[in-house]
């Protein structure tokens, strides 16, 4: 918040309340990415499983509710283990326990942590089995292109040469569809955005008045990205942990970017991280893509 312009990382949306709000967003009519990706995964699960192969260790980044991975778990053959990674401790542990009820014979080893940082895989059976990263939800769009390359490079190190990456990528499309997906009529995304201020108040002793901030969405055509902001509705000071932060009227906190790609533009970023595309699946309207890459170095 001391930067100019002010920013907060979107990873801080995801405490338990934030994770629950995002689950609600995924069911909104305006929010096409979730239902479109689920449709793609469901309709092409057998083909995806054939491309991935049998006897793999599956690692899901930003696992959340673990709903989408069930489609893969039903299709993959002889899965060695499943490692879900998420920053929200209670939400992930509850989701993992729920998953164990459905797949009692599957080794499930949750990892609590920030997947954008270095982490260590837990002890697993057959650790030399090929590793496959699963990164659904177009979360890669939250990274700027350079950071996306760095993140994919870290994924490549985790899965190793010959390992795979199955990733959801939101495609470029008309601006009205994009704006609607992040500014729903029910205001759920606005609540999700403001949850980051609630966390600051609760966990850091802040005194944000949420009624003095509004949810703001813009689309940057040149960068092909949605931007999510919290706009100050008045001139005000906010105190956090003994520090004071001044806000001018209409000044914003930039909380999230969501980059949109073409297949070629995303292939270029993946190639810089030594990934080569071996499969692609899209919906009929070309709203969204599920892509499979193999690490070649």
Coordinates of N, CA, C and O in Angstrom, one line a residue, residues 88-249:
X88 N -4.9 -21.7 1.5 CA -5.9 -21.7 2.6 C -6.0 -23.0 3.3 O -6.5 -24.0 2.8
X89 N -5.4 -23.0 4.6 CA -5.2 -24.3 5.3 C -6.6 -25.0 5.6 O -6.7 -26.2 5.1
X90 N -7.5 -24.4 6.2 CA -8.7 -25.1 6.6 C -9.5 -25.5 5.4 O -10.1 -26.6 5.4
X91 N -9.6 -24.6 4.4 CA -10.4 -24.9 3.2 C -9.8 -26.2 2.5 O -10.5 -27.1 2.1
X92 N -8.5 -26.2 2.3 CA -7.8 -27.3 1.6 C -8.0 -28.6 2.4 O -8.3 -29.7 1.8
X93 N -7.7 -28.5 3.7 CA -7.8 -29.8 4.5 C -9.2 -30.4 4.5 O -9.4 -31.6 4.4
X94 N -10.2 -29.5 4.5 CA -11.6 -30.0 4.5 C -11.9 -30.6 3.1 O -12.5 -31.7 3.0
X95 N -11.4 -30.0 2.1 CA -11.6 -30.5 0.7 C -10.9 -31.8 0.5 O -11.4 -32.7 -0.1
X96 N -9.7 -31.9 1.0 CA -8.9 -33.1 0.9 C -9.6 -34.3 1.6 O -9.6 -35.4 1.1
X97 N -10.1 -34.0 2.8 CA -10.8 -35.1 3.6 C -12.0 -35.5 2.8 O -12.3 -36.7 2.8
X98 N -12.7 -34.6 2.2 CA -13.9 -34.9 1.5 C -13.5 -35.8 0.3 O -14.2 -36.8 -0.1
X99 N -12.4 -35.5 -0.4 CA -12.0 -36.3 -1.5 C -11.6 -37.7 -1.1 O -11.8 -38.6 -1.9
X100 N -11.0 -37.8 0.1 CA -10.6 -39.2 0.5 C -11.9 -40.1 0.7 O -11.7 -41.3 0.6
X101 N -13.0 -39.5 1.0 CA -14.2 -40.3 1.1 C -14.6 -40.9 -0.2 O -15.1 -42.1 -0.3
X102 N -14.3 -40.2 -1.3 CA -14.7 -40.7 -2.6 C -13.6 -41.6 -3.2 O -13.9 -42.6 -3.9
X103 N -12.3 -41.4 -2.8 CA -11.2 -42.1 -3.4 C -10.4 -42.7 -2.2 O -9.2 -42.3 -2.0
X104 N -10.9 -43.7 -1.5 CA -10.2 -44.1 -0.3 C -8.9 -44.9 -0.6 O -8.0 -44.9 0.3
X105 N -8.7 -45.3 -1.8 CA -7.5 -46.1 -2.1 C -6.4 -45.2 -2.7 O -5.3 -45.7 -3.0
X106 N -6.7 -43.9 -2.9 CA -5.7 -43.0 -3.5 C -4.9 -42.3 -2.4 O -5.5 -41.8 -1.4
X107 N -3.6 -42.3 -2.6 CA -2.7 -41.5 -1.6 C -2.9 -40.0 -1.9 O -2.6 -39.6 -3.0
X108 N -3.4 -39.3 -0.9 CA -3.6 -37.9 -1.1 C -2.8 -37.1 0.0 O -3.0 -37.4 1.2
X109 N -1.9 -36.3 -0.4 CA -1.0 -35.6 0.5 C -1.1 -34.1 0.2 O -0.3 -33.5 -0.6
X110 N -1.9 -33.4 1.0 CA -2.1 -31.9 0.8 C -0.8 -31.2 1.2 O -0.1 -31.6 2.1
X111 N -0.5 -30.1 0.5 CA 0.5 -29.2 0.9 C -0.1 -27.8 1.1 O -0.7 -27.2 0.2
X112 N 0.1 -27.2 2.3 CA -0.4 -25.9 2.6 C 0.7 -24.9 2.3 O 1.8 -25.0 2.8
X113 N 0.5 -24.0 1.4 CA 1.5 -23.0 1.0 C 1.2 -22.2 -0.2 O 0.2 -22.4 -0.9
X114 N 2.1 -21.3 -0.5 CA 1.9 -20.4 -1.6 C 2.6 -21.1 -2.8 O 3.9 -21.1 -2.8
X115 N 1.8 -21.5 -3.7 CA 2.4 -22.3 -4.8 C 3.3 -21.4 -5.8 O 4.1 -22.0 -6.6
X116 N 3.2 -20.1 -5.6 CA 4.1 -19.2 -6.4 C 5.5 -19.2 -5.9 O 6.4 -18.6 -6.5
X117 N 5.7 -19.7 -4.7 CA 7.0 -19.7 -4.0 C 7.5 -21.2 -4.0 O 6.8 -22.1 -4.4
X118 N 8.8 -21.3 -3.7 CA 9.4 -22.7 -3.6 C 8.7 -23.5 -2.5 O 8.5 -23.0 -1.4
X119 N 8.4 -24.7 -2.9 CA 7.8 -25.6 -1.9 C 8.4 -27.0 -2.1 O 9.0 -27.3 -3.1
X120 N 8.3 -27.9 -1.1 CA 8.9 -29.2 -1.1 C 7.7 -30.2 -1.2 O 6.7 -30.1 -0.4
X121 N 7.8 -31.1 -2.1 CA 6.8 -32.2 -2.2 C 6.9 -33.1 -1.0 O 8.0 -33.4 -0.5
X122 N 5.7 -33.6 -0.5 CA 5.8 -34.5 0.6 C 6.3 -35.9 0.2 O 6.5 -36.2 -1.0
X123 N 6.6 -36.7 1.2 CA 7.1 -38.1 0.9 C 5.9 -38.8 0.2 O 4.8 -38.8 0.6
X124 N 6.3 -39.5 -1.0 CA 5.3 -40.1 -1.8 C 5.7 -41.5 -2.2 O 6.9 -41.8 -2.2
X125 N 4.7 -42.4 -2.4 CA 5.1 -43.7 -2.9 C 5.5 -43.6 -4.3 O 5.1 -42.7 -5.1
X126 N 6.5 -44.4 -4.7 CA 7.0 -44.4 -6.1 C 7.4 -43.0 -6.5 O 6.9 -42.5 -7.5
X127 N 8.3 -42.3 -5.8 CA 8.6 -40.9 -6.1 C 9.2 -40.7 -7.5 O 9.2 -39.6 -8.0
X128 N 9.7 -41.8 -8.1 CA 10.3 -41.6 -9.4 C 9.3 -41.7 -10.6 O 9.6 -41.6 -11.7
X129 N 8.0 -41.9 -10.2 CA 6.9 -41.9 -11.2 C 6.8 -40.5 -11.9 O 7.1 -39.5 -11.2
X130 N 6.5 -40.5 -13.2 CA 6.4 -39.2 -13.8 C 5.4 -38.2 -13.1 O 4.3 -38.7 -12.6
X131 N 5.8 -37.0 -13.0 CA 5.0 -36.0 -12.3 C 4.2 -35.1 -13.3 O 4.8 -34.7 -14.3
X132 N 2.9 -34.9 -13.0 CA 2.1 -34.1 -13.9 C 1.5 -33.0 -13.0 O 0.9 -33.2 -12.0
X133 N 1.7 -31.7 -13.5 CA 1.1 -30.6 -12.8 C -0.2 -30.2 -13.4 O -0.4 -30.3 -14.6
X134 N -1.2 -30.0 -12.6 CA -2.5 -29.6 -13.0 C -2.8 -28.2 -12.5 O -2.8 -27.9 -11.2
X135 N -3.0 -27.2 -13.4 CA -3.2 -25.8 -13.0 C -4.5 -25.3 -13.7 O -4.4 -24.6 -14.7
X136 N -5.6 -25.6 -13.2 CA -6.9 -25.2 -13.8 C -7.3 -23.8 -13.5 O -6.6 -23.1 -12.7
X137 N -8.4 -23.3 -14.0 CA -9.1 -22.1 -13.6 C -8.5 -20.8 -14.2 O -8.9 -19.7 -13.8
X138 N -7.6 -20.9 -15.2 CA -7.0 -19.8 -15.8 C -6.3 -18.9 -14.8 O -6.0 -17.7 -15.0
X139 N -5.8 -19.5 -13.6 CA -5.1 -18.7 -12.6 C -3.8 -18.2 -13.1 O -3.3 -17.2 -12.6
X140 N -3.3 -18.8 -14.2 CA -2.0 -18.4 -14.8 C -2.2 -16.9 -15.2 O -1.2 -16.2 -15.3
X141 N -3.4 -16.5 -15.5 CA -3.7 -15.1 -16.0 C -3.4 -14.1 -14.9 O -3.3 -12.9 -15.2
X142 N -3.3 -14.5 -13.6 CA -3.0 -13.6 -12.6 C -1.6 -13.1 -12.6 O -1.2 -12.1 -11.9
X143 N -0.7 -13.9 -13.3 CA 0.7 -13.5 -13.4 C 0.9 -12.6 -14.6 O 0.4 -12.9 -15.7
X144 N 1.8 -11.6 -14.5 CA 2.2 -10.9 -15.7 C 3.1 -11.8 -16.5 O 3.5 -12.8 -16.0
X145 N 3.2 -11.5 -17.8 CA 3.9 -12.5 -18.7 C 5.3 -12.9 -18.2 O 5.7 -14.1 -18.3
X146 N 6.1 -12.0 -17.6 CA 7.4 -12.4 -17.1 C 7.3 -13.3 -15.9 O 8.0 -14.3 -15.8
X147 N 6.4 -13.0 -15.0 CA 6.2 -13.8 -13.8 C 5.6 -15.1 -14.2 O 5.9 -16.1 -13.6
X148 N 4.7 -15.2 -15.2 CA 4.2 -16.4 -15.7 C 5.3 -17.3 -16.2 O 5.3 -18.6 -15.9
X149 N 6.3 -16.8 -16.9 CA 7.4 -17.5 -17.4 C 8.2 -18.1 -16.2 O 8.6 -19.3 -16.2
X150 N 8.4 -17.2 -15.2 CA 9.2 -17.7 -14.0 C 8.4 -18.8 -13.3 O 9.0 -19.8 -12.8
X151 N 7.1 -18.6 -13.2 CA 6.3 -19.6 -12.5 C 6.4 -21.0 -13.3 O 6.6 -22.0 -12.7
X152 N 6.2 -20.9 -14.6 CA 6.2 -22.2 -15.4 C 7.6 -22.8 -15.3 O 7.7 -24.0 -15.4
X153 N 8.6 -22.0 -15.2 CA 10.0 -22.5 -15.0 C 10.1 -23.3 -13.7 O 10.7 -24.4 -13.7
X154 N 9.5 -22.8 -12.7 CA 9.5 -23.5 -11.4 C 8.7 -24.8 -11.5 O 9.0 -25.8 -10.9
X155 N 7.6 -24.8 -12.2 CA 6.8 -26.0 -12.4 C 7.6 -27.0 -13.2 O 7.6 -28.2 -12.9
X156 N 8.3 -26.6 -14.2 CA 9.2 -27.5 -15.0 C 10.2 -28.1 -14.1 O 10.5 -29.3 -14.2
X157 N 10.8 -27.4 -13.1 CA 11.7 -28.0 -12.2 C 11.1 -29.0 -11.3 O 11.7 -30.1 -10.9
X158 N 9.8 -28.8 -10.9 CA 9.1 -29.7 -10.1 C 8.7 -31.0 -10.8 O 8.9 -32.1 -10.3
X159 N 8.3 -30.9 -12.0 CA 7.8 -32.1 -12.8 C 9.0 -32.8 -13.4 O 9.0 -34.0 -13.6
X160 N 10.1 -32.1 -13.8 CA 11.3 -32.6 -14.3 C 11.1 -33.0 -15.8 O 10.0 -32.9 -16.4
X161 N 12.2 -33.3 -16.5 CA 12.2 -33.6 -17.9 C 11.2 -34.8 -18.2 O 11.3 -35.8 -17.4
X162 N 10.4 -34.6 -19.1 CA 9.4 -35.7 -19.4 C 8.1 -35.5 -18.6 O 7.1 -36.2 -18.9
X163 N 8.1 -34.7 -17.6 CA 6.9 -34.4 -16.8 C 5.9 -33.6 -17.6 O 6.3 -33.0 -18.7
X164 N 4.7 -33.5 -17.1 CA 3.7 -32.8 -17.9 C 3.0 -31.6 -17.1 O 3.2 -31.5 -15.9
X165 N 2.3 -30.8 -17.9 CA 1.6 -29.7 -17.3 C 0.2 -29.6 -18.1 O 0.2 -29.4 -19.3
X166 N -0.9 -29.8 -17.3 CA -2.2 -29.6 -17.9 C -2.7 -28.3 -17.3 O -2.9 -28.2 -16.1
X167 N -3.0 -27.3 -18.1 CA -3.3 -26.0 -17.7 C -4.5 -25.4 -18.4 O -4.7 -25.6 -19.6
X168 N -5.3 -24.6 -17.6 CA -6.5 -23.9 -18.1 C -6.1 -22.5 -18.5 O -5.5 -21.8 -17.7
X169 N -6.4 -22.1 -19.7 CA -6.0 -20.7 -20.2 C -7.2 -20.0 -20.7 O -7.9 -20.6 -21.6
X170 N -7.5 -18.8 -20.2 CA -8.6 -18.1 -20.7 C -8.2 -17.3 -22.0 O -7.1 -16.7 -22.1
X171 N -9.0 -17.4 -23.0 CA -8.7 -16.9 -24.4 C -9.2 -15.5 -24.6 O -10.2 -15.1 -23.9
X172 N -8.6 -14.7 -25.4 CA -9.0 -13.4 -25.8 C -10.4 -13.5 -26.5 O -10.7 -14.4 -27.3
X173 N -11.3 -12.5 -26.1 CA -12.6 -12.5 -26.6 C -13.2 -11.1 -26.5 O -12.5 -10.1 -26.2
X174 N -14.5 -10.9 -26.8 CA -15.1 -9.6 -26.8 C -15.1 -9.0 -25.3 O -15.2 -9.8 -24.4
X175 N -14.9 -7.7 -25.2 CA -14.7 -7.1 -24.0 C -15.9 -7.2 -23.1 O -15.8 -7.3 -21.8
X176 N -17.1 -7.1 -23.6 CA -18.3 -7.1 -22.8 C -18.4 -8.4 -22.0 O -18.8 -8.5 -20.8
X177 N -18.0 -9.5 -22.7 CA -18.1 -10.9 -22.0 C -17.0 -10.9 -20.9 O -17.3 -11.4 -19.8
X178 N -15.9 -10.3 -21.1 CA -14.8 -10.3 -20.1 C -15.2 -9.5 -18.9 O -15.1 -9.9 -17.7
X179 N -15.7 -8.2 -19.2 CA -16.1 -7.4 -18.1 C -17.2 -8.0 -17.2 O -17.1 -8.0 -16.0
X180 N -18.2 -8.6 -17.9 CA -19.3 -9.2 -17.1 C -18.8 -10.3 -16.2 O -19.4 -10.5 -15.1
X181 N -17.8 -11.0 -16.6 CA -17.3 -12.2 -15.8 C -16.7 -11.7 -14.5 O -16.7 -12.5 -13.5
X182 N -16.3 -10.5 -14.4 CA -15.6 -10.0 -13.2 C -16.4 -8.9 -12.5 O -15.9 -8.3 -11.6
X183 N -17.6 -8.6 -13.0 CA -18.4 -7.6 -12.4 C -19.9 -8.0 -12.4 O -20.7 -7.4 -13.1
X184 N -20.2 -9.1 -11.7 CA -21.5 -9.8 -11.8 C -22.6 -8.9 -11.1 O -22.3 -8.1 -10.2
X185 N -23.8 -9.1 -11.6 CA -24.9 -8.3 -11.1 C -25.2 -8.5 -9.6 O -25.7 -7.6 -9.0
X186 N -24.9 -9.7 -9.1 CA -25.2 -10.0 -7.7 C -24.2 -9.4 -6.8 O -24.4 -9.4 -5.5
X187 N -23.1 -8.9 -7.3 CA -22.1 -8.3 -6.4 C -21.2 -9.3 -5.7 O -20.5 -8.9 -4.7
X188 N -21.2 -10.5 -6.1 CA -20.3 -11.5 -5.4 C -18.8 -11.2 -5.6 O -18.0 -11.3 -4.6
X189 N -18.5 -10.8 -6.8 CA -17.1 -10.5 -7.1 C -16.6 -9.3 -6.3 O -15.5 -9.2 -5.9
X190 N -17.5 -8.3 -6.1 CA -17.2 -7.2 -5.3 C -16.9 -7.6 -3.9 O -16.0 -7.1 -3.3
X191 N -17.7 -8.5 -3.3 CA -17.5 -9.0 -2.0 C -16.1 -9.7 -1.9 O -15.4 -9.5 -0.9
X192 N -15.8 -10.5 -2.9 CA -14.6 -11.2 -3.0 C -13.4 -10.2 -3.0 O -12.4 -10.4 -2.3
X193 N -13.5 -9.1 -3.8 CA -12.5 -8.1 -3.9 C -12.3 -7.4 -2.5 O -11.2 -7.3 -2.0
X194 N -13.4 -7.1 -1.9 CA -13.3 -6.4 -0.6 C -12.9 -7.3 0.6 O -12.4 -6.8 1.6
X195 N -12.9 -8.6 0.4 CA -12.5 -9.5 1.4 C -11.1 -9.3 1.8 O -10.7 -9.5 3.0
X196 N -10.3 -8.8 0.9 CA -8.8 -8.5 1.2 C -8.7 -7.4 2.2 O -7.8 -7.4 3.1
X197 N -9.6 -6.4 2.2 CA -9.6 -5.4 3.2 C -10.1 -5.9 4.5 O -9.6 -5.5 5.6
X198 N -11.1 -6.8 4.5 CA -11.6 -7.4 5.7 C -10.5 -8.2 6.4 O -10.3 -8.1 7.6
X199 N -9.6 -8.9 5.6 CA -8.5 -9.6 6.2 C -7.5 -8.7 6.9 O -7.0 -9.0 7.9
X200 N -7.2 -7.5 6.2 CA -6.3 -6.6 6.8 C -6.8 -6.0 8.1 O -6.1 -5.9 9.1
X201 N -8.1 -5.7 8.1 CA -8.7 -5.3 9.4 C -8.6 -6.3 10.5 O -8.2 -6.0 11.6
X202 N -8.9 -7.5 10.2 CA -9.0 -8.6 11.2 C -7.6 -9.1 11.6 O -7.4 -9.3 12.8
X203 N -6.7 -9.2 10.6 CA -5.4 -9.9 10.9 C -4.3 -8.9 11.2 O -3.3 -9.3 11.8
X204 N -4.4 -7.7 10.7 CA -3.4 -6.7 10.8 C -3.8 -5.4 11.6 O -3.0 -4.5 11.7
X205 N -5.0 -5.5 12.2 CA -5.4 -4.3 12.9 C -5.8 -3.1 12.1 O -5.6 -2.0 12.6
X206 N -6.2 -3.3 10.9 CA -6.5 -2.1 10.0 C -7.9 -1.6 10.4 O -8.7 -2.2 11.1
X207 N -8.2 -0.4 9.8 CA -9.5 0.2 10.1 C -10.1 0.7 8.7 O -10.7 1.7 8.7
X208 N -10.0 -0.1 7.7 CA -10.7 0.1 6.4 C -12.2 0.2 6.7 O -12.8 -0.7 7.3
X209 N -12.9 1.2 6.2 CA -14.3 1.3 6.1 C -14.7 0.8 4.7 O -14.5 1.5 3.7
X210 N -15.2 -0.4 4.6 CA -15.5 -1.0 3.3 C -16.5 -0.3 2.5 O -16.5 -0.3 1.3
X211 N -17.4 0.5 3.2 CA -18.4 1.3 2.4 C -17.8 2.5 1.7 O -18.4 3.1 0.9
X212 N -16.5 2.8 2.0 CA -15.8 3.9 1.4 C -15.0 3.4 0.2 O -14.2 4.2 -0.4
X213 N -15.1 2.1 -0.2 CA -14.4 1.6 -1.4 C -15.4 0.9 -2.3 O -16.4 0.3 -1.8
X214 N -15.2 1.0 -3.6 CA -16.0 0.3 -4.5 C -15.2 -0.6 -5.4 O -14.0 -0.4 -5.6
X215 N -15.8 -1.6 -5.9 CA -15.3 -2.6 -6.8 C -15.2 -2.0 -8.2 O -16.2 -1.5 -8.8
X216 N -14.0 -2.0 -8.9 CA -13.9 -1.4 -10.2 C -13.2 -2.4 -11.1 O -12.1 -3.0 -10.8
X217 N -13.7 -2.6 -12.3 CA -13.1 -3.5 -13.3 C -12.9 -2.7 -14.6 O -13.7 -1.9 -15.1
X218 N -11.7 -2.9 -15.2 CA -11.3 -2.3 -16.5 C -10.7 -3.4 -17.3 O -10.2 -4.4 -16.8
X219 N -10.6 -3.1 -18.6 CA -9.9 -4.0 -19.6 C -8.8 -3.2 -20.3 O -9.1 -2.2 -20.9
X220 N -7.6 -3.6 -20.2 CA -6.4 -3.0 -20.9 C -6.2 -3.7 -22.2 O -5.7 -4.8 -22.2
X221 N -6.6 -3.0 -23.3 CA -6.6 -3.7 -24.6 C -5.1 -4.0 -25.0 O -4.8 -5.1 -25.5
X222 N -4.2 -3.1 -24.7 CA -2.8 -3.3 -25.2 C -2.2 -4.5 -24.5 O -1.4 -5.2 -25.1
X223 N -2.5 -4.7 -23.2 CA -1.9 -5.8 -22.4 C -2.8 -7.0 -22.5 O -2.4 -8.1 -22.0
X224 N -4.0 -6.9 -23.0 CA -5.0 -8.0 -23.1 C -5.2 -8.6 -21.7 O -5.1 -9.8 -21.4
X225 N -5.6 -7.7 -20.7 CA -5.8 -8.1 -19.4 C -7.0 -7.4 -18.7 O -7.2 -6.2 -19.0
X226 N -7.7 -8.1 -17.9 CA -8.7 -7.5 -17.0 C -7.9 -7.0 -15.8 O -7.0 -7.7 -15.3
X227 N -8.3 -5.8 -15.3 CA -7.7 -5.3 -14.1 C -8.8 -5.2 -13.0 O -9.9 -4.6 -13.3
X228 N -8.6 -5.6 -11.8 CA -9.5 -5.5 -10.7 C -8.9 -4.5 -9.7 O -7.8 -4.6 -9.3
X229 N -9.7 -3.5 -9.3 CA -9.3 -2.5 -8.4 C -10.3 -2.3 -7.3 O -11.5 -2.7 -7.4
X230 N -9.9 -1.7 -6.2 CA -10.7 -1.1 -5.2 C -10.6 0.4 -5.2 O -9.5 0.9 -5.0
X231 N -11.6 1.1 -5.5 CA -11.6 2.6 -5.7 C -12.0 3.3 -4.4 O -13.1 3.0 -3.9
X232 N -11.2 4.2 -3.9 CA -11.6 5.0 -2.8 C -12.7 6.0 -3.2 O -12.5 6.8 -4.1
X233 N -13.8 6.0 -2.5 CA -14.9 6.9 -2.9 C -14.8 8.3 -2.3 O -15.6 9.2 -2.6
X234 N -13.8 8.5 -1.4 CA -13.6 9.8 -0.8 C -12.1 9.9 -0.4 O -11.3 9.0 -0.4
X235 N -11.7 11.2 -0.1 CA -10.4 11.4 0.5 C -10.4 10.8 1.9 O -11.3 11.2 2.7
X236 N -9.4 10.0 2.2 CA -9.4 9.3 3.5 C -8.1 8.8 3.9 O -7.2 8.7 3.1
X237 N -7.9 8.6 5.2 CA -6.7 8.0 5.8 C -7.1 6.6 6.4 O -8.2 6.5 7.0
X238 N -6.2 5.6 6.2 CA -6.5 4.3 6.7 C -5.3 3.9 7.6 O -4.1 4.1 7.1
X239 N -5.5 3.4 8.8 CA -4.4 3.0 9.7 C -4.3 1.5 9.8 O -5.3 0.8 9.9
X240 N -3.1 1.1 9.6 CA -2.8 -0.4 9.7 C -1.5 -0.6 10.5 O -0.4 -0.1 10.1
X241 N -1.7 -1.2 11.7 CA -0.5 -1.6 12.5 C 0.4 -0.4 12.8 O 1.6 -0.5 12.7
X242 N -0.2 0.7 13.1 CA 0.6 1.9 13.5 C 1.1 2.8 12.3 O 1.7 3.8 12.5
X243 N 0.8 2.4 11.1 CA 1.1 3.2 9.9 C -0.2 3.8 9.3 O -1.2 3.1 9.3
X244 N -0.1 4.9 8.7 CA -1.2 5.6 8.1 C -1.0 5.7 6.6 O 0.1 6.1 6.1
X245 N -2.0 5.3 5.8 CA -2.0 5.4 4.4 C -3.0 6.3 3.9 O -4.2 6.2 4.2
X246 N -2.6 7.3 3.1 CA -3.6 8.3 2.6 C -4.1 7.9 1.2 O -3.4 7.4 0.4
X247 N -5.4 8.1 1.1 CA -6.1 7.8 -0.2 C -6.8 9.1 -0.7 O -7.5 9.8 0.0
X248 N -6.5 9.5 -1.9 CA -7.2 10.5 -2.6 C -8.5 10.0 -3.1 O -8.7 8.8 -3.3
X249 N -9.5 10.9 -3.3 CA -10.7 10.4 -3.9 C -10.5 9.8 -5.3 O -9.7 10.4 -6.1

